[in-house]
GROMACS .gro file of C-alpha atoms in nm:
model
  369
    1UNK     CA    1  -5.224  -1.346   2.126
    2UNK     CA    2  -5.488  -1.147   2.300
    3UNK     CA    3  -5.742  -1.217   2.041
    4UNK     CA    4  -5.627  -1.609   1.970
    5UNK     CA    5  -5.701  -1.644   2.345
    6UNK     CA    6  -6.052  -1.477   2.338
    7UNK     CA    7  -6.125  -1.743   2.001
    8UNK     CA    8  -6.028  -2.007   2.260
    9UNK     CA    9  -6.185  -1.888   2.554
   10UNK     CA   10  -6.540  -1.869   2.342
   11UNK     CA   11  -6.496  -2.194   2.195
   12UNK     CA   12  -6.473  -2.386   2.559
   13UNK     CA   13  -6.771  -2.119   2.695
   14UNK     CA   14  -6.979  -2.247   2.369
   15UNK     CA   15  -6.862  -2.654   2.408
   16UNK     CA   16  -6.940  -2.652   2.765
   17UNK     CA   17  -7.242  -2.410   2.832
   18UNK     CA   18  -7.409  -2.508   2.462
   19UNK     CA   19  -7.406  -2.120   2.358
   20UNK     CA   20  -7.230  -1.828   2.345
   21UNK     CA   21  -7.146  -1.584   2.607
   22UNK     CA   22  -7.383  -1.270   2.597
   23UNK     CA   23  -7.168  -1.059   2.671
   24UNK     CA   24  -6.787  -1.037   2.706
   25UNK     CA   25  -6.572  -0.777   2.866
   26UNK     CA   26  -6.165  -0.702   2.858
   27UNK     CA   27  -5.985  -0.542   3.127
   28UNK     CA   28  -5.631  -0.426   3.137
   29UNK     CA   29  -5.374  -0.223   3.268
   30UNK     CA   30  -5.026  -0.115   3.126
   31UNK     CA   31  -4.942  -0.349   2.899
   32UNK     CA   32  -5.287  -0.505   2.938
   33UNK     CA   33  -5.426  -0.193   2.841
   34UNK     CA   34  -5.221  -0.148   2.560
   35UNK     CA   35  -5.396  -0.495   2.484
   36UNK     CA   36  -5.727  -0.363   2.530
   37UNK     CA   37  -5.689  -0.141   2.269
   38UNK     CA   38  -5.556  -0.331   2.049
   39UNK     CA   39  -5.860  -0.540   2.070
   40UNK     CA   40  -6.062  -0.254   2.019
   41UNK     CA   41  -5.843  -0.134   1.720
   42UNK     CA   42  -5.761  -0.507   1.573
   43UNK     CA   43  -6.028  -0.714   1.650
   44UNK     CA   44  -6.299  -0.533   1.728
   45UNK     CA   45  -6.546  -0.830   1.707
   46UNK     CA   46  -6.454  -0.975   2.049
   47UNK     CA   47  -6.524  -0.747   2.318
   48UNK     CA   48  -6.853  -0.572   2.409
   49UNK     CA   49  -6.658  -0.346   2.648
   50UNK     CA   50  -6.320  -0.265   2.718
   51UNK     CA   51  -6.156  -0.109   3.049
   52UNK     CA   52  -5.792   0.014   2.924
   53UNK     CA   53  -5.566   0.136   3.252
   54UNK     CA   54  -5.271   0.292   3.199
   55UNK     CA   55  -5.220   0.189   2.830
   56UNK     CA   56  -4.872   0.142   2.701
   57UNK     CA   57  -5.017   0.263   2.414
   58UNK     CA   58  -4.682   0.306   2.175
   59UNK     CA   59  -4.406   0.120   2.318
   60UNK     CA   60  -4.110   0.267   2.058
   61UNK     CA   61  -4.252   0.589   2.220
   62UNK     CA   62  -4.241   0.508   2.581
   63UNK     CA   63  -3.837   0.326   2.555
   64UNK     CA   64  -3.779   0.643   2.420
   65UNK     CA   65  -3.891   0.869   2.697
   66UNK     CA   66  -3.738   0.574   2.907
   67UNK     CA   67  -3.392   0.640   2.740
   68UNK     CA   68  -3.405   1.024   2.792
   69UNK     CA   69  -3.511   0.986   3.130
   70UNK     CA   70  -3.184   0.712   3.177
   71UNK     CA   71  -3.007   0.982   3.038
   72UNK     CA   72  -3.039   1.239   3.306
   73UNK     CA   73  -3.074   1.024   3.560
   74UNK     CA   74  -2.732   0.754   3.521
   75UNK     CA   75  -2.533   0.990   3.210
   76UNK     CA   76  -2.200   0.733   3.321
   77UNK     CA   77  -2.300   0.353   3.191
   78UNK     CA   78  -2.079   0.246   3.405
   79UNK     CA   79  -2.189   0.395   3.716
   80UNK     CA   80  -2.509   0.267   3.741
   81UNK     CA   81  -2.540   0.270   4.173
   82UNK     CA   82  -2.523   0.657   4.120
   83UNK     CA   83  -2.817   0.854   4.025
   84UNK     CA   84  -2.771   1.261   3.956
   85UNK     CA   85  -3.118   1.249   4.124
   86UNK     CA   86  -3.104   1.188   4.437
   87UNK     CA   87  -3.304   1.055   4.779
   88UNK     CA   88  -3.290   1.433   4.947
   89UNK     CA   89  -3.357   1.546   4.609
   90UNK     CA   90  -3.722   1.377   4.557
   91UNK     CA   91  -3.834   1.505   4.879
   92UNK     CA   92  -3.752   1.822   4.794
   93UNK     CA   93  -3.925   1.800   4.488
   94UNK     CA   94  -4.231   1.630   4.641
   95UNK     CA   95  -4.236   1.909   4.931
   96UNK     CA   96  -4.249   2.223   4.670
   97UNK     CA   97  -4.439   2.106   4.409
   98UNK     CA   98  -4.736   2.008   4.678
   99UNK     CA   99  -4.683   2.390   4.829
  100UNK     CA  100  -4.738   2.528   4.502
  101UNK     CA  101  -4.995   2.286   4.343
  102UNK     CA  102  -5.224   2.120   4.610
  103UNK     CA  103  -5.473   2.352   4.659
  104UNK     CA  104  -5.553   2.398   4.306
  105UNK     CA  105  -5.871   2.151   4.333
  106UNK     CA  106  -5.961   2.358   4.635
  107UNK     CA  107  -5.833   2.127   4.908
  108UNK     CA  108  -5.505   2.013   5.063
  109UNK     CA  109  -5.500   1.711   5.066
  110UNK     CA  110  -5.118   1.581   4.986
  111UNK     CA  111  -5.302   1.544   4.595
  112UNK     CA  112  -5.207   1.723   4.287
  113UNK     CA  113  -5.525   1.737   4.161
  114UNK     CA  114  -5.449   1.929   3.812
  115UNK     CA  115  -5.088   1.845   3.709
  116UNK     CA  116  -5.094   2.038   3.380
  117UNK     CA  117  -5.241   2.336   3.599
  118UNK     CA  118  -4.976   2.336   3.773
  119UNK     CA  119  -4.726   2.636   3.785
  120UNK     CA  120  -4.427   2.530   3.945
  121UNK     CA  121  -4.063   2.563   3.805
  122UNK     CA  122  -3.764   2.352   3.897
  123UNK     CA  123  -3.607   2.708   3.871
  124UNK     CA  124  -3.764   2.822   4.201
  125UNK     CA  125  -3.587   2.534   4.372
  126UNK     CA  126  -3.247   2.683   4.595
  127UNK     CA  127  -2.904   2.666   4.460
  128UNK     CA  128  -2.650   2.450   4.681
  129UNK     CA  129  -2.393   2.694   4.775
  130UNK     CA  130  -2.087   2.608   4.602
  131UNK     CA  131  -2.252   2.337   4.392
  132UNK     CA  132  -2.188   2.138   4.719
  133UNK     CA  133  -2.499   1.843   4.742
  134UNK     CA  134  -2.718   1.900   5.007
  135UNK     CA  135  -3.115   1.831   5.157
  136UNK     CA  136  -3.219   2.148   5.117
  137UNK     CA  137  -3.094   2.242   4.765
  138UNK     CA  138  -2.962   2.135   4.405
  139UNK     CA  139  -2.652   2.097   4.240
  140UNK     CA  140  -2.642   2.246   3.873
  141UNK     CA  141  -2.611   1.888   3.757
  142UNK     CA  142  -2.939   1.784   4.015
  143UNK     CA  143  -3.134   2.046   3.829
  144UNK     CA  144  -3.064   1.959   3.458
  145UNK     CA  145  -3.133   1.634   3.501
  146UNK     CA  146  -3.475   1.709   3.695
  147UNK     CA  147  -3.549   1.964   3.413
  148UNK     CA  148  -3.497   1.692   3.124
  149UNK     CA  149  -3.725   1.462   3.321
  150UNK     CA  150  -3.992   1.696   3.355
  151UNK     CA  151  -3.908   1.839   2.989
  152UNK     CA  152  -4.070   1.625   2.620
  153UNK     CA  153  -3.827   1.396   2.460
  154UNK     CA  154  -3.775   1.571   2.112
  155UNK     CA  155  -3.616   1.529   1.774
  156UNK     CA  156  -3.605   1.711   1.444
  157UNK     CA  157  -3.987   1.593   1.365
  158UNK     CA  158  -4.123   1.712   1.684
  159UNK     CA  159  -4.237   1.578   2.046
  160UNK     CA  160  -4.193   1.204   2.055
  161UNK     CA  161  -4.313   1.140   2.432
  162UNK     CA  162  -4.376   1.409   2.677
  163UNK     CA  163  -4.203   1.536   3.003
  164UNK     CA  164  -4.335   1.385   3.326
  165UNK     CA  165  -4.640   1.561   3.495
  166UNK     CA  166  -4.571   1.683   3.824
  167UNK     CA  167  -4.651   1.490   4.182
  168UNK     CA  168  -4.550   1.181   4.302
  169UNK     CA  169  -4.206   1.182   4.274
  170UNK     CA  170  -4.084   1.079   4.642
  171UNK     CA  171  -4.367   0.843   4.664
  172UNK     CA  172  -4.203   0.471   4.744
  173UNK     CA  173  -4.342   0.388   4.381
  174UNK     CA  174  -4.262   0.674   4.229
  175UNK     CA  175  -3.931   0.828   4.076
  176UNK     CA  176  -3.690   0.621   4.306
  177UNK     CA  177  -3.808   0.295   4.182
  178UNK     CA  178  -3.924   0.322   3.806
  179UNK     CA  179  -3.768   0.671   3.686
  180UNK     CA  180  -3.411   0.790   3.908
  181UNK     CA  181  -3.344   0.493   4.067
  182UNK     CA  182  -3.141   0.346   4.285
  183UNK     CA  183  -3.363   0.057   4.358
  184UNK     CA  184  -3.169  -0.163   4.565
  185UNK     CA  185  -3.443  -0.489   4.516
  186UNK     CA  186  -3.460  -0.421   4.131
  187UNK     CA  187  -3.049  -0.420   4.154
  188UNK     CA  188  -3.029  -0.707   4.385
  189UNK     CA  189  -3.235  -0.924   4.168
  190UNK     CA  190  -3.063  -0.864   3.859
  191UNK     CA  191  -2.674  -0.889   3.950
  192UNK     CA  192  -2.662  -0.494   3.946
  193UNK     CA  193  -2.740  -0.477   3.603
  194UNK     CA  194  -3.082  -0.211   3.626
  195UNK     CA  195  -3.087   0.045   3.871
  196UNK     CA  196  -3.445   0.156   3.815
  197UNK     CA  197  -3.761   0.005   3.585
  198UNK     CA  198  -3.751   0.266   3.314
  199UNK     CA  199  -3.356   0.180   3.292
  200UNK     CA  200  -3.467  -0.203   3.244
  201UNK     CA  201  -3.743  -0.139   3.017
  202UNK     CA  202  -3.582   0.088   2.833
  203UNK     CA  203  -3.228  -0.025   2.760
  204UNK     CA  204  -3.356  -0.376   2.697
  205UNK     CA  205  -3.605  -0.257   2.419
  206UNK     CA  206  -3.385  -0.087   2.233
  207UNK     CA  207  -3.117  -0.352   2.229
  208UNK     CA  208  -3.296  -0.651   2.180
  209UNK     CA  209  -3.655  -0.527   1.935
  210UNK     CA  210  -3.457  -0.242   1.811
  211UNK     CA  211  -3.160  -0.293   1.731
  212UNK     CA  212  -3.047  -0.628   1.806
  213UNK     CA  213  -2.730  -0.549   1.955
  214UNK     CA  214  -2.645  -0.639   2.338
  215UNK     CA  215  -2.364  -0.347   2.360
  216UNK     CA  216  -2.598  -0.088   2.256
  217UNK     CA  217  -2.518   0.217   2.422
  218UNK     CA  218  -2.788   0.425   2.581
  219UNK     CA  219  -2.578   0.732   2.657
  220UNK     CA  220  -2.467   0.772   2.327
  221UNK     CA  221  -2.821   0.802   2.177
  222UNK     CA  222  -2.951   1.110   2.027
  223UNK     CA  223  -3.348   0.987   1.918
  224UNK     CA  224  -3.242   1.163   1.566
  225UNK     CA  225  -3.296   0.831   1.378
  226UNK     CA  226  -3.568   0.737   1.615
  227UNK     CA  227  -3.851   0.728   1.384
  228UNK     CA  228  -3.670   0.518   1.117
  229UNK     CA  229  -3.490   0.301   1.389
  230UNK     CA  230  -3.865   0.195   1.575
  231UNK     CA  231  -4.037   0.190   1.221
  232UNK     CA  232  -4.071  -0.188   1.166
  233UNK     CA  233  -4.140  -0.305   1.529
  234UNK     CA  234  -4.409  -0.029   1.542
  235UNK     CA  235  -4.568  -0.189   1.340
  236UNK     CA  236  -4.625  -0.502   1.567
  237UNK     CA  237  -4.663  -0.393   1.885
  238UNK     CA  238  -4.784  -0.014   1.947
  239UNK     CA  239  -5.164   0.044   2.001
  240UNK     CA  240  -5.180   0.472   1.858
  241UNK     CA  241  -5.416   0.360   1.600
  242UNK     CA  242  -5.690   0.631   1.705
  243UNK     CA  243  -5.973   0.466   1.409
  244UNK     CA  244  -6.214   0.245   1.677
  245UNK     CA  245  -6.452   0.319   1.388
  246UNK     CA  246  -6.522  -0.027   1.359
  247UNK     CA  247  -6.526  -0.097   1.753
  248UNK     CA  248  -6.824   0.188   1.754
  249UNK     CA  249  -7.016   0.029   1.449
  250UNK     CA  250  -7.055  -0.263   1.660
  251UNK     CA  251  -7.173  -0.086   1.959
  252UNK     CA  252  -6.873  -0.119   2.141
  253UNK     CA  253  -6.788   0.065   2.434
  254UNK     CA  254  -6.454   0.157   2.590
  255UNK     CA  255  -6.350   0.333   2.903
  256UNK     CA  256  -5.959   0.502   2.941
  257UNK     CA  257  -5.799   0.560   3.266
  258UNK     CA  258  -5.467   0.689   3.416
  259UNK     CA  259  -5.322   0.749   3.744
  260UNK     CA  260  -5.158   1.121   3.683
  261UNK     CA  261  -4.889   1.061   3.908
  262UNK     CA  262  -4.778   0.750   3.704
  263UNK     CA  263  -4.401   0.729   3.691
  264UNK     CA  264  -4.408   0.459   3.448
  265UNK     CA  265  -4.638   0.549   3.194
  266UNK     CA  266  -4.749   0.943   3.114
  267UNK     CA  267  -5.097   1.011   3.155
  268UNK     CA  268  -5.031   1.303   2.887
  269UNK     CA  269  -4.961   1.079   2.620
  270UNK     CA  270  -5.345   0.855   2.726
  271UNK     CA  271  -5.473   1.247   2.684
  272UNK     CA  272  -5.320   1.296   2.336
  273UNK     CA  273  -5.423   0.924   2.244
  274UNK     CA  274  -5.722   1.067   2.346
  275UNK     CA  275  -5.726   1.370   2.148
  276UNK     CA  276  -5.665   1.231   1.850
  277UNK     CA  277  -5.980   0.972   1.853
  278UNK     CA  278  -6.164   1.265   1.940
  279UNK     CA  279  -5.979   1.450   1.606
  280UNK     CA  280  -6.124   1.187   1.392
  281UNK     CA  281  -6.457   1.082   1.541
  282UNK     CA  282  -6.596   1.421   1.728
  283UNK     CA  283  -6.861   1.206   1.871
  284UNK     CA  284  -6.636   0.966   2.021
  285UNK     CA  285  -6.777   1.061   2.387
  286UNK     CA  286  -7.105   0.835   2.250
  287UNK     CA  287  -6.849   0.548   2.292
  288UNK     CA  288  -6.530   0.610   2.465
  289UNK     CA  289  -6.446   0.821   2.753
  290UNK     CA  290  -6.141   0.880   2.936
  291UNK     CA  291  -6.073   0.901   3.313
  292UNK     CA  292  -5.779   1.039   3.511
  293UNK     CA  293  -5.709   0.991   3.866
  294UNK     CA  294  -5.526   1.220   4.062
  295UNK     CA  295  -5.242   1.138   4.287
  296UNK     CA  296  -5.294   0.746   4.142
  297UNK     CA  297  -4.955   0.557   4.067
  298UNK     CA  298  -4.903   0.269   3.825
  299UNK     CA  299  -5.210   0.122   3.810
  300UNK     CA  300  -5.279   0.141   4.154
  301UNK     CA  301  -5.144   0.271   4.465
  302UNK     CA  302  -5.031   0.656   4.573
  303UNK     CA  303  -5.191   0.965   4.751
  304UNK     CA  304  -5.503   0.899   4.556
  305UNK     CA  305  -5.820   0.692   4.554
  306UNK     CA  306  -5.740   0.481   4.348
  307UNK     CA  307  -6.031   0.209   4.362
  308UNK     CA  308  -6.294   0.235   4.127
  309UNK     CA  309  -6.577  -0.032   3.992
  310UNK     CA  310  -6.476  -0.060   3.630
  311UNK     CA  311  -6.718  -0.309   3.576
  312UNK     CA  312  -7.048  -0.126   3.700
  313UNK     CA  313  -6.897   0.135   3.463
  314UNK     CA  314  -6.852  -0.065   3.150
  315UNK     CA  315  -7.157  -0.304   3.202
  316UNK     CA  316  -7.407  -0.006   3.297
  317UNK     CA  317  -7.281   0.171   2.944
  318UNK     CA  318  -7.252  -0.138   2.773
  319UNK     CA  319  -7.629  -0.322   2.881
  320UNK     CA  320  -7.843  -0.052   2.999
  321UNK     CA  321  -7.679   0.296   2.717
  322UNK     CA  322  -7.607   0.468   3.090
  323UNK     CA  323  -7.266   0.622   2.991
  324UNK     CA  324  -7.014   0.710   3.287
  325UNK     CA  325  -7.069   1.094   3.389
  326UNK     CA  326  -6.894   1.032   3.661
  327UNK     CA  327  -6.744   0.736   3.900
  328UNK     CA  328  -6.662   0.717   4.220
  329UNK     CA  329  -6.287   0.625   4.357
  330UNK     CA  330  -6.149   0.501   4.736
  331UNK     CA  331  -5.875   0.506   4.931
  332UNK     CA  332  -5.850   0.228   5.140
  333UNK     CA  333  -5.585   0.164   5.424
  334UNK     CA  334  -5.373  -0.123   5.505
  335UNK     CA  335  -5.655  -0.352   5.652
  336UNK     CA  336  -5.907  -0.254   5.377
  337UNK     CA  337  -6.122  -0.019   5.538
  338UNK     CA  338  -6.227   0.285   5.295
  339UNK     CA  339  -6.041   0.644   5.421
  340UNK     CA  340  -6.165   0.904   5.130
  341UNK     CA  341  -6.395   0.882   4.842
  342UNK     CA  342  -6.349   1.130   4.515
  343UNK     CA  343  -6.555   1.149   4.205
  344UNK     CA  344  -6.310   1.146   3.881
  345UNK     CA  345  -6.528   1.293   3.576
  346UNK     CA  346  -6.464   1.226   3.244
  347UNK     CA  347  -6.194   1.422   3.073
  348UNK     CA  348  -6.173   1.711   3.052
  349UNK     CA  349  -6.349   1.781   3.354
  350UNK     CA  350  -6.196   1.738   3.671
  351UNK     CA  351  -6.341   1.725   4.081
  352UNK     CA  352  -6.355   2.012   4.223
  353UNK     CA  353  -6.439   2.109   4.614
  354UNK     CA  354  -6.764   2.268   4.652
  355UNK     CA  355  -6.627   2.438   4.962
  356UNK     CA  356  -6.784   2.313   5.272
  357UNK     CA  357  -6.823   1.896   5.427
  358UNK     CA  358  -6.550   1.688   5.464
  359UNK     CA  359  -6.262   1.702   5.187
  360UNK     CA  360  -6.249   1.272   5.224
  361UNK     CA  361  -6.616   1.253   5.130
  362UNK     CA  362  -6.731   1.211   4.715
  363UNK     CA  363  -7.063   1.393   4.757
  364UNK     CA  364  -6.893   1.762   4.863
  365UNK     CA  365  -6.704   1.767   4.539
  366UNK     CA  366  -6.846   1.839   4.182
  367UNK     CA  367  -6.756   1.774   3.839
  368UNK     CA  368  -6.618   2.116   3.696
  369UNK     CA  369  -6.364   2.249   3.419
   0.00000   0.00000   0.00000
């Protein structure tokens, strides 16, 4: 569709202007930057430069870690207003996991800036005495179900989507509305029916392009037929193919980015996409970088600065060969005005403090391992 409306789009640029566009960009984010890439895998005629946020690169993979994550979160089907993860429970989480794993970029600044860096166990978290639920602790139930969230979804073939990176999770778009629900707007809108986003996304998926079967029961599924089950639909509408061989032949360009404290799509699974271009083409960096952004939710919004000029980015690259070293994000508040500016370097470097100026301020940070 992406690439029928691009055809379209030149044709009225050419009928009305009396030439062709010089240049023509794509941005996207989630599914729009699963688009992007498919443009860049697919068609890689249309688009001088691409901008892919938050790709949902391989949807049969991301239901999947949807469903596990349902799993541990609502195990009962039929009691969705009851999540084994609780309110008290994700600011818990939130609270330790920033004591253990702030300061690892050199600064506190309410930011995990280094998610995979980070040390901290779910096991460290107090017991409630007497399995009683409480603020200040977890139930043994509470802590499998945080462990499964934060743990790969797995079969006999290996890893199909990986556990959740660490921070974010009390954030007011964080677990409680995508991941452990109970989202009282999501429920309100749809008679009850999804408690959370990944619950929606998920379950839907895998009744309706899976298996085509409304009474398909999540809790019952055991990802052991996954591969065969998602085979066909794969097919049509994942974007893992890491060849942009083509896309680079034509001078293309393309820029990756991801929030790391997404809760809707993992930023681990952009890395491995990542990876595996890299695998094949070990000068990919000449024409594709990727870009993660601490503390940054679902395409926008969190902790982080999470404002960045894609377009100076891709253009620069695309019309002048100056590749992104590094860009500059913002945090802005509520009537616009900018409160802290971080460089985000291109993976896998990351910003780190340089130890003196203030932490809100881009130029006292560095680009580092």
């Amino acid at each position: 569709a992406m690439h029928r409306t691009t055809e379209v789009a030149k044709a009225v640029i050419r009928e009305h202007y009396g030439r062709d566009p010089v240049r023509s960009y794509f941005f996207g984010c989630s599914n729009g930057g699963r688009q992007a890439l498919m443009e860049a895998q697919r068609y890689p005629g249309d688009y001088d430069g691409i901008v892919s946020g938050a790709p949902a690169i391989s949807i049969t993979r991301i239901a999947a870690g949807f469903v596990k994550n349902i799993q541990a979160s609502f195990p009962d089907p039929s009691r969705r207003t009851e999540s084994a993860i609780s309110s008290d429970n994700l600011r818990l989480l939130e609270t330790r996991v920033l004591a253990a794993c702030d300061a690892l970029d050199g600064v506190r600044d309410s930011v995990v800036g280094d998610p995979p860096g980070c040390a901290f166990q779910v096991a460290s978290l107090p017991a409630c005495p007497g399995d009683q639920a409480g603020p200040g602790c977890l139930t043994r139930s509470q802590r499998a179900a945080i462990e499964r969230v934060y743990t790969p979804i797995t079969n006999q073939d290996g890893v199909i989507y990986p556990g959740q990176p660490v921070g974010g999770e009390n954030w007011p778009t964080g677990w409680g509305m995508w991941l452990s629900g109970v989202n009282q707007q999501l429920m309100g809108g749809t008679g009850g029916a999804f408690p959370s986003l990944q619950f929606a996304f998920g379950t839907e998926f895998f009744k309706y392009f899976v298996f085509a079967d409304s009474t398909w029961d999540y809790s019952r599924y055991d990802f052991s037929t996954w591969h065969r089950d998602t085979r066909l639909v794969s097919t049509l509408i994942d974007a893992g193919n890491p060849d942009l061989s083509a896309f680079k032949a034509r001078g293309g360009k393309l820029i990756l980015w991801h929030g790391w404290a997404d809760p809707g799509l993992n930023a681990l699974e952009t890395i491995d996409y990542y990876r595996e271009v890299e695998k094949r083409d070990p000068a990919a960096r000449e024409f594709a970088r990727l870009f993660l952004l601490p503390g940054v939710m679902h395409c926008y919004g969190g902790p982080g600065p999470d404002r960045v000029n894609w377009f100076s980015a891709i253009s620069d690259w695309v019309e002048h060969s100056k590749p992104p070293e590094h860009l500059v994000a913002t945090k802005a508040d509520t009537t616009g005005k900018t409160m802290r500016t971080r460089p985000i370097c291109p993976h896998p470097l990351r910003a780190v403090y340089r130890g003196h100026g203030s932490i809100d301020n881009a130029t006292n940070f560095s680009c580092g391992p």
